[in-house]
């Protein structure tokens, strides 16, 4: 079993829909990251959070440390949101250069 | 925001040749950079952790003599794929962790697509 599990693996929705992507992890962490990878390959860091909730534009990320669970929400989804969304965690204990442990990614397709 | 660049963005080479990929942090210093490899429709796989001024730390199963990493300055790390073979064809991504920051932020480069013929 992977230390970081995402669901769903694939998600197709219509423009305007509210999107939720889930991430569960099994290790203690210092931080959780949500990343976006477009078809061209480049990766953008969307959020890094260790508690609570963060919002940036139409994107909202939440984390529940006790339940070891995080969600990424997209409101008013748009075709340009189509990408692979990756959850990654920085596990405890902190040891020098901190490695990330990645989920397998969620491929999101928003149809016009 | 912080920017990490990679060069080249894509490269095609013949089997047996060596290819060097550069990773630069453009507006911050990075004591630590990470090199990842990604196969189609798969997640990132950490290859090695590059430390400025010291030897890289390789993940299990990654051949250090094949994937040479040099982190000569606080803004530049290079990955050289030596004697490349078709099975080395992949998408290589670096990330950089700003020096001195108390958080775990990493900034990712745009990636380099390597095709070995």
PDB file of C-alpha atoms in Angstrom:
ATOM      1  CA  UNK A   1       0.000   0.000   0.000  1.00  0.00           C
ATOM      2  CA  UNK A   2       1.346   3.431  -0.991  1.00  0.00           C
ATOM      3  CA  UNK A   3       2.039   5.913   1.771  1.00  0.00           C
ATOM      4  CA  UNK A   4       0.048   8.514  -0.175  1.00  0.00           C
ATOM      5  CA  UNK A   5      -3.179   7.564  -1.902  1.00  0.00           C
ATOM      6  CA  UNK A   6      -5.234   9.835  -4.128  1.00  0.00           C
ATOM      7  CA  UNK A   7      -8.771   9.455  -5.350  1.00  0.00           C
ATOM      8  CA  UNK A   8     -10.131   9.431  -7.893  1.00  0.00           C
ATOM      9  CA  UNK A   9      -7.356   8.474 -10.307  1.00  0.00           C
ATOM     10  CA  UNK A  10      -9.284   9.964 -13.205  1.00  0.00           C
ATOM     11  CA  UNK A  11     -12.028  12.557 -13.159  1.00  0.00           C
ATOM     12  CA  UNK A  12     -13.994  14.021 -16.046  1.00  0.00           C
ATOM     13  CA  UNK A  13     -16.453  16.842 -15.463  1.00  0.00           C
ATOM     14  CA  UNK A  14     -18.289  19.592 -17.269  1.00  0.00           C
ATOM     15  CA  UNK A  15     -17.206  23.199 -17.183  1.00  0.00           C
ATOM     16  CA  UNK A  16     -18.550  24.956 -14.135  1.00  0.00           C
ATOM     17  CA  UNK A  17     -18.724  21.919 -11.892  1.00  0.00           C
ATOM     18  CA  UNK A  18     -17.291  21.849  -8.376  1.00  0.00           C
ATOM     19  CA  UNK A  19     -14.338  19.469  -8.243  1.00  0.00           C
ATOM     20  CA  UNK A  20     -12.947  17.581  -5.253  1.00  0.00           C
ATOM     21  CA  UNK A  21      -9.759  15.519  -5.244  1.00  0.00           C
ATOM     22  CA  UNK A  22      -8.843  13.569  -2.142  1.00  0.00           C
ATOM     23  CA  UNK A  23      -5.513  12.578  -0.635  1.00  0.00           C
ATOM     24  CA  UNK A  24      -4.948  10.199   2.263  1.00  0.00           C
ATOM     25  CA  UNK A  25      -1.589   9.432   3.800  1.00  0.00           C
ATOM     26  CA  UNK A  26      -0.363   6.939   6.343  1.00  0.00           C
ATOM     27  CA  UNK A  27       2.727   8.620   7.827  1.00  0.00           C
ATOM     28  CA  UNK A  28       3.304  11.548  10.132  1.00  0.00           C
ATOM     29  CA  UNK A  29       4.034  14.642   8.110  1.00  0.00           C
ATOM     30  CA  UNK A  30       5.413  18.126   8.505  1.00  0.00           C
ATOM     31  CA  UNK A  31       3.624  19.441   5.414  1.00  0.00           C
ATOM     32  CA  UNK A  32       1.434  18.410   2.496  1.00  0.00           C
ATOM     33  CA  UNK A  33       1.800  19.772  -1.008  1.00  0.00           C
ATOM     34  CA  UNK A  34      -0.647  19.998  -3.880  1.00  0.00           C
ATOM     35  CA  UNK A  35       1.017  20.176  -7.286  1.00  0.00           C
ATOM     36  CA  UNK A  36      -0.369  20.695 -10.784  1.00  0.00           C
ATOM     37  CA  UNK A  37       1.159  19.157 -13.883  1.00  0.00           C
ATOM     38  CA  UNK A  38      -0.068  20.261 -17.281  1.00  0.00           C
ATOM     39  CA  UNK A  39       0.174  18.111 -20.416  1.00  0.00           C
ATOM     40  CA  UNK A  40       3.432  19.849 -21.346  1.00  0.00           C
ATOM     41  CA  UNK A  41       4.967  18.377 -18.207  1.00  0.00           C
ATOM     42  CA  UNK A  42       5.942  21.356 -16.069  1.00  0.00           C
ATOM     43  CA  UNK A  43       4.950  21.203 -12.431  1.00  0.00           C
ATOM     44  CA  UNK A  44       3.494  24.098 -10.474  1.00  0.00           C
ATOM     45  CA  UNK A  45       3.239  24.102  -6.711  1.00  0.00           C
ATOM     46  CA  UNK A  46      -0.326  25.093  -5.791  1.00  0.00           C
ATOM     47  CA  UNK A  47      -0.336  24.813  -2.024  1.00  0.00           C
ATOM     48  CA  UNK A  48       1.782  23.767   0.894  1.00  0.00           C
ATOM     49  CA  UNK A  49      -0.134  23.323   4.110  1.00  0.00           C
ATOM     50  CA  UNK A  50       0.305  21.800   7.519  1.00  0.00           C
ATOM     51  CA  UNK A  51      -3.071  22.640   9.041  1.00  0.00           C
ATOM     52  CA  UNK A  52      -6.444  24.136   8.257  1.00  0.00           C
ATOM     53  CA  UNK A  53      -7.326  25.567   4.907  1.00  0.00           C
ATOM     54  CA  UNK A  54      -5.820  27.711   2.181  1.00  0.00           C
ATOM     55  CA  UNK A  55      -7.480  29.469  -0.732  1.00  0.00           C
ATOM     56  CA  UNK A  56      -6.041  30.850  -3.917  1.00  0.00           C
ATOM     57  CA  UNK A  57      -8.484  32.084  -6.507  1.00  0.00           C
ATOM     58  CA  UNK A  58     -10.818  29.205  -7.389  1.00  0.00           C
ATOM     59  CA  UNK A  59      -8.662  26.656  -5.602  1.00  0.00           C
ATOM     60  CA  UNK A  60      -9.131  25.610  -1.998  1.00  0.00           C
ATOM     61  CA  UNK A  61      -7.023  23.112  -0.087  1.00  0.00           C
ATOM     62  CA  UNK A  62      -7.900  21.649   3.279  1.00  0.00           C
ATOM     63  CA  UNK A  63      -6.104  19.283   5.586  1.00  0.00           C
ATOM     64  CA  UNK A  64      -7.162  17.255   8.621  1.00  0.00           C
ATOM     65  CA  UNK A  65      -4.020  16.164  10.428  1.00  0.00           C
ATOM     66  CA  UNK A  66      -5.852  13.840  12.834  1.00  0.00           C
ATOM     67  CA  UNK A  67      -7.527  11.973   9.984  1.00  0.00           C
ATOM     68  CA  UNK A  68      -4.431  12.163   7.753  1.00  0.00           C
ATOM     69  CA  UNK A  69      -6.521  13.482   4.896  1.00  0.00           C
ATOM     70  CA  UNK A  70      -6.452  16.454   2.547  1.00  0.00           C
ATOM     71  CA  UNK A  71      -8.769  17.668  -0.183  1.00  0.00           C
ATOM     72  CA  UNK A  72      -8.251  19.966  -3.134  1.00  0.00           C
ATOM     73  CA  UNK A  73     -11.354  21.747  -4.386  1.00  0.00           C
ATOM     74  CA  UNK A  74     -11.830  23.662  -7.611  1.00  0.00           C
ATOM     75  CA  UNK A  75     -14.844  25.930  -7.867  1.00  0.00           C
ATOM     76  CA  UNK A  76     -16.373  26.932 -11.208  1.00  0.00           C
ATOM     77  CA  UNK A  77     -14.071  24.546 -13.063  1.00  0.00           C
ATOM     78  CA  UNK A  78     -12.775  25.517 -16.504  1.00  0.00           C
ATOM     79  CA  UNK A  79     -11.174  23.513 -19.335  1.00  0.00           C
ATOM     80  CA  UNK A  80      -7.838  25.174 -18.528  1.00  0.00           C
ATOM     81  CA  UNK A  81      -7.958  23.396 -15.152  1.00  0.00           C
ATOM     82  CA  UNK A  82      -7.447  20.118 -17.025  1.00  0.00           C
ATOM     83  CA  UNK A  83      -4.199  18.695 -15.670  1.00  0.00           C
ATOM     84  CA  UNK A  84      -2.801  16.064 -13.360  1.00  0.00           C
ATOM     85  CA  UNK A  85      -3.041  17.035  -9.705  1.00  0.00           C
ATOM     86  CA  UNK A  86      -0.476  15.472  -7.416  1.00  0.00           C
ATOM     87  CA  UNK A  87      -0.524  15.239  -3.644  1.00  0.00           C
ATOM     88  CA  UNK A  88       2.874  14.967  -1.943  1.00  0.00           C
ATOM     89  CA  UNK A  89       3.877  14.865   1.710  1.00  0.00           C
ATOM     90  CA  UNK A  90       6.994  15.722   3.679  1.00  0.00           C
ATOM     91  CA  UNK A  91       7.219  12.858   6.198  1.00  0.00           C
ATOM     92  CA  UNK A  92       8.431  13.065   9.803  1.00  0.00           C
ATOM     93  CA  UNK A  93      11.006  12.856  11.159  1.00  0.00           C
ATOM     94  CA  UNK A  94      12.681  15.766   9.449  1.00  0.00           C
ATOM     95  CA  UNK A  95      16.052  14.562   8.265  1.00  0.00           C
ATOM     96  CA  UNK A  96      18.241  17.092   6.541  1.00  0.00           C
ATOM     97  CA  UNK A  97      17.041  17.604   2.994  1.00  0.00           C
ATOM     98  CA  UNK A  98      13.443  16.611   3.143  1.00  0.00           C
ATOM     99  CA  UNK A  99      12.232  14.230   0.482  1.00  0.00           C
ATOM    100  CA  UNK A 100       8.682  14.333  -0.800  1.00  0.00           C
ATOM    101  CA  UNK A 101       6.528  11.233  -1.049  1.00  0.00           C
ATOM    102  CA  UNK A 102       4.138  11.484  -3.978  1.00  0.00           C
ATOM    103  CA  UNK A 103       0.667  10.206  -4.645  1.00  0.00           C
ATOM    104  CA  UNK A 104      -0.037   8.658  -8.014  1.00  0.00           C
ATOM    105  CA  UNK A 105      -1.849  11.741  -9.273  1.00  0.00           C
ATOM    106  CA  UNK A 106      -5.403  12.514 -10.358  1.00  0.00           C
ATOM    107  CA  UNK A 107      -5.977  13.197 -14.034  1.00  0.00           C
ATOM    108  CA  UNK A 108      -8.666  15.879 -14.326  1.00  0.00           C
ATOM    109  CA  UNK A 109     -10.425  16.654 -17.595  1.00  0.00           C
ATOM    110  CA  UNK A 110     -12.897  19.520 -17.785  1.00  0.00           C
ATOM    111  CA  UNK A 111     -15.050  19.493 -20.887  1.00  0.00           C
ATOM    112  CA  UNK A 112     -16.522  22.729 -22.279  1.00  0.00           C
TER     113      UNK A 112
ATOM    114  CA  UNK B   1       7.526  33.860  -7.020  1.00  0.00           C
ATOM    115  CA  UNK B   2      10.610  31.678  -7.034  1.00  0.00           C
ATOM    116  CA  UNK B   3      11.619  30.333 -10.427  1.00  0.00           C
ATOM    117  CA  UNK B   4      13.536  27.226 -11.368  1.00  0.00           C
ATOM    118  CA  UNK B   5      14.676  26.714 -14.933  1.00  0.00           C
ATOM    119  CA  UNK B   6      15.880  23.632 -16.754  1.00  0.00           C
ATOM    120  CA  UNK B   7      17.898  23.409 -19.905  1.00  0.00           C
ATOM    121  CA  UNK B   8      17.350  21.961 -22.374  1.00  0.00           C
ATOM    122  CA  UNK B   9      13.589  21.522 -22.377  1.00  0.00           C
ATOM    123  CA  UNK B  10      13.876  18.581 -24.719  1.00  0.00           C
ATOM    124  CA  UNK B  11      16.771  16.663 -26.202  1.00  0.00           C
ATOM    125  CA  UNK B  12      17.110  13.833 -28.669  1.00  0.00           C
ATOM    126  CA  UNK B  13      20.367  11.928 -28.721  1.00  0.00           C
ATOM    127  CA  UNK B  14      21.892   8.769 -30.136  1.00  0.00           C
ATOM    128  CA  UNK B  15      22.399   5.687 -28.030  1.00  0.00           C
ATOM    129  CA  UNK B  16      25.797   5.714 -26.328  1.00  0.00           C
ATOM    130  CA  UNK B  17      26.155   9.460 -26.044  1.00  0.00           C
ATOM    131  CA  UNK B  18      26.016  11.505 -22.840  1.00  0.00           C
ATOM    132  CA  UNK B  19      23.509  14.228 -22.137  1.00  0.00           C
ATOM    133  CA  UNK B  20      23.780  17.004 -19.563  1.00  0.00           C
ATOM    134  CA  UNK B  21      20.700  18.648 -18.059  1.00  0.00           C
ATOM    135  CA  UNK B  22      20.975  21.878 -16.088  1.00  0.00           C
ATOM    136  CA  UNK B  23      18.764  22.991 -13.226  1.00  0.00           C
ATOM    137  CA  UNK B  24      19.025  26.589 -12.073  1.00  0.00           C
ATOM    138  CA  UNK B  25      17.321  28.525  -9.321  1.00  0.00           C
ATOM    139  CA  UNK B  26      16.932  31.977 -10.833  1.00  0.00           C
ATOM    140  CA  UNK B  27      16.097  34.201  -7.909  1.00  0.00           C
ATOM    141  CA  UNK B  28      17.086  32.267  -4.813  1.00  0.00           C
ATOM    142  CA  UNK B  29      19.893  30.115  -3.509  1.00  0.00           C
ATOM    143  CA  UNK B  30      19.332  26.406  -3.100  1.00  0.00           C
ATOM    144  CA  UNK B  31      21.615  24.296  -0.970  1.00  0.00           C
ATOM    145  CA  UNK B  32      19.552  21.293  -1.934  1.00  0.00           C
ATOM    146  CA  UNK B  33      18.097  20.296  -5.254  1.00  0.00           C
ATOM    147  CA  UNK B  34      16.256  17.126  -6.153  1.00  0.00           C
ATOM    148  CA  UNK B  35      16.239  15.182  -9.407  1.00  0.00           C
ATOM    149  CA  UNK B  36      13.171  13.206 -10.414  1.00  0.00           C
ATOM    150  CA  UNK B  37      12.292  10.934 -13.268  1.00  0.00           C
ATOM    151  CA  UNK B  38       8.802  10.444 -14.603  1.00  0.00           C
ATOM    152  CA  UNK B  39       7.578   7.760 -16.983  1.00  0.00           C
ATOM    153  CA  UNK B  40       4.387   8.312 -18.987  1.00  0.00           C
ATOM    154  CA  UNK B  41       1.273   8.406 -16.853  1.00  0.00           C
ATOM    155  CA  UNK B  42       3.243   7.680 -13.722  1.00  0.00           C
ATOM    156  CA  UNK B  43       4.137   9.837 -10.763  1.00  0.00           C
ATOM    157  CA  UNK B  44       7.524  11.361 -10.063  1.00  0.00           C
ATOM    158  CA  UNK B  45      10.273   9.072  -8.854  1.00  0.00           C
ATOM    159  CA  UNK B  46      13.064  10.629  -6.815  1.00  0.00           C
ATOM    160  CA  UNK B  47      16.435   9.737  -8.294  1.00  0.00           C
ATOM    161  CA  UNK B  48      18.809  11.671  -6.080  1.00  0.00           C
ATOM    162  CA  UNK B  49      19.254  14.570  -3.715  1.00  0.00           C
ATOM    163  CA  UNK B  50      21.863  17.051  -4.859  1.00  0.00           C
ATOM    164  CA  UNK B  51      23.763  18.899  -2.144  1.00  0.00           C
ATOM    165  CA  UNK B  52      25.874  21.961  -2.898  1.00  0.00           C
ATOM    166  CA  UNK B  53      29.535  21.293  -2.310  1.00  0.00           C
ATOM    167  CA  UNK B  54      29.157  17.611  -1.512  1.00  0.00           C
ATOM    168  CA  UNK B  55      28.264  14.321  -3.125  1.00  0.00           C
ATOM    169  CA  UNK B  56      24.739  13.599  -4.177  1.00  0.00           C
ATOM    170  CA  UNK B  57      22.640  11.074  -2.302  1.00  0.00           C
ATOM    171  CA  UNK B  58      21.154   8.511  -4.647  1.00  0.00           C
ATOM    172  CA  UNK B  59      17.973   6.540  -4.134  1.00  0.00           C
ATOM    173  CA  UNK B  60      18.092   2.781  -4.079  1.00  0.00           C
ATOM    174  CA  UNK B  61      18.333   1.326  -7.552  1.00  0.00           C
ATOM    175  CA  UNK B  62      19.663   4.478  -9.212  1.00  0.00           C
ATOM    176  CA  UNK B  63      23.106   3.976 -10.742  1.00  0.00           C
ATOM    177  CA  UNK B  64      25.357   6.776  -9.576  1.00  0.00           C
ATOM    178  CA  UNK B  65      27.887   6.117 -12.327  1.00  0.00           C
ATOM    179  CA  UNK B  66      25.209   6.431 -14.967  1.00  0.00           C
ATOM    180  CA  UNK B  67      23.449   9.493 -13.588  1.00  0.00           C
ATOM    181  CA  UNK B  68      26.178  11.914 -12.583  1.00  0.00           C
ATOM    182  CA  UNK B  69      25.083  14.837 -10.453  1.00  0.00           C
ATOM    183  CA  UNK B  70      27.125  17.934  -9.798  1.00  0.00           C
ATOM    184  CA  UNK B  71      25.932  20.764  -7.563  1.00  0.00           C
ATOM    185  CA  UNK B  72      28.756  23.220  -8.061  1.00  0.00           C
ATOM    186  CA  UNK B  73      27.039  26.381  -6.865  1.00  0.00           C
ATOM    187  CA  UNK B  74      24.043  27.472  -4.837  1.00  0.00           C
ATOM    188  CA  UNK B  75      22.040  28.097  -7.998  1.00  0.00           C
ATOM    189  CA  UNK B  76      23.063  25.293 -10.327  1.00  0.00           C
ATOM    190  CA  UNK B  77      22.840  21.527 -10.329  1.00  0.00           C
ATOM    191  CA  UNK B  78      23.524  19.337 -13.344  1.00  0.00           C
ATOM    192  CA  UNK B  79      22.449  15.808 -14.173  1.00  0.00           C
ATOM    193  CA  UNK B  80      24.497  13.971 -16.781  1.00  0.00           C
ATOM    194  CA  UNK B  81      23.077  10.800 -18.269  1.00  0.00           C
ATOM    195  CA  UNK B  82      26.142   8.883 -19.385  1.00  0.00           C
ATOM    196  CA  UNK B  83      26.125   6.380 -22.240  1.00  0.00           C
ATOM    197  CA  UNK B  84      22.423   6.903 -22.716  1.00  0.00           C
ATOM    198  CA  UNK B  85      20.254   4.049 -23.947  1.00  0.00           C
ATOM    199  CA  UNK B  86      16.656   4.026 -25.186  1.00  0.00           C
ATOM    200  CA  UNK B  87      15.434   2.877 -21.771  1.00  0.00           C
ATOM    201  CA  UNK B  88      16.769   6.150 -20.326  1.00  0.00           C
ATOM    202  CA  UNK B  89      14.202   8.032 -22.404  1.00  0.00           C
ATOM    203  CA  UNK B  90      12.035   9.792 -19.879  1.00  0.00           C
ATOM    204  CA  UNK B  91      10.955  13.130 -18.448  1.00  0.00           C
ATOM    205  CA  UNK B  92      13.482  14.494 -15.949  1.00  0.00           C
ATOM    206  CA  UNK B  93      12.394  17.141 -13.457  1.00  0.00           C
ATOM    207  CA  UNK B  94      14.397  19.010 -10.866  1.00  0.00           C
ATOM    208  CA  UNK B  95      13.235  20.907  -7.821  1.00  0.00           C
ATOM    209  CA  UNK B  96      15.053  23.311  -5.563  1.00  0.00           C
ATOM    210  CA  UNK B  97      14.641  23.992  -1.869  1.00  0.00           C
ATOM    211  CA  UNK B  98      15.501  27.572  -0.881  1.00  0.00           C
ATOM    212  CA  UNK B  99      18.430  27.769   1.519  1.00  0.00           C
ATOM    213  CA  UNK B 100      17.691  28.781   5.045  1.00  0.00           C
ATOM    214  CA  UNK B 101      13.933  28.566   4.755  1.00  0.00           C
ATOM    215  CA  UNK B 102      12.225  26.982   7.728  1.00  0.00           C
ATOM    216  CA  UNK B 103       9.553  25.371   5.582  1.00  0.00           C
ATOM    217  CA  UNK B 104       9.592  22.426   3.216  1.00  0.00           C
ATOM    218  CA  UNK B 105       8.858  24.470   0.115  1.00  0.00           C
ATOM    219  CA  UNK B 106      10.258  23.095  -3.099  1.00  0.00           C
ATOM    220  CA  UNK B 107      10.065  24.830  -6.452  1.00  0.00           C
ATOM    221  CA  UNK B 108       9.939  22.657  -9.527  1.00  0.00           C
ATOM    222  CA  UNK B 109      11.567  23.148 -12.880  1.00  0.00           C
ATOM    223  CA  UNK B 110       9.635  22.748 -16.135  1.00  0.00           C
ATOM    224  CA  UNK B 111      11.255  19.422 -16.915  1.00  0.00           C
ATOM    225  CA  UNK B 112      13.466  18.027 -19.667  1.00  0.00           C
ATOM    226  CA  UNK B 113      12.191  15.400 -22.063  1.00  0.00           C
ATOM    227  CA  UNK B 114      14.982  13.051 -23.102  1.00  0.00           C
ATOM    228  CA  UNK B 115      14.599  10.776 -26.095  1.00  0.00           C
ATOM    229  CA  UNK B 116      17.387   8.318 -26.812  1.00  0.00           C
ATOM    230  CA  UNK B 117      17.316   6.800 -30.291  1.00  0.00           C
TER     231      UNK B 117
END
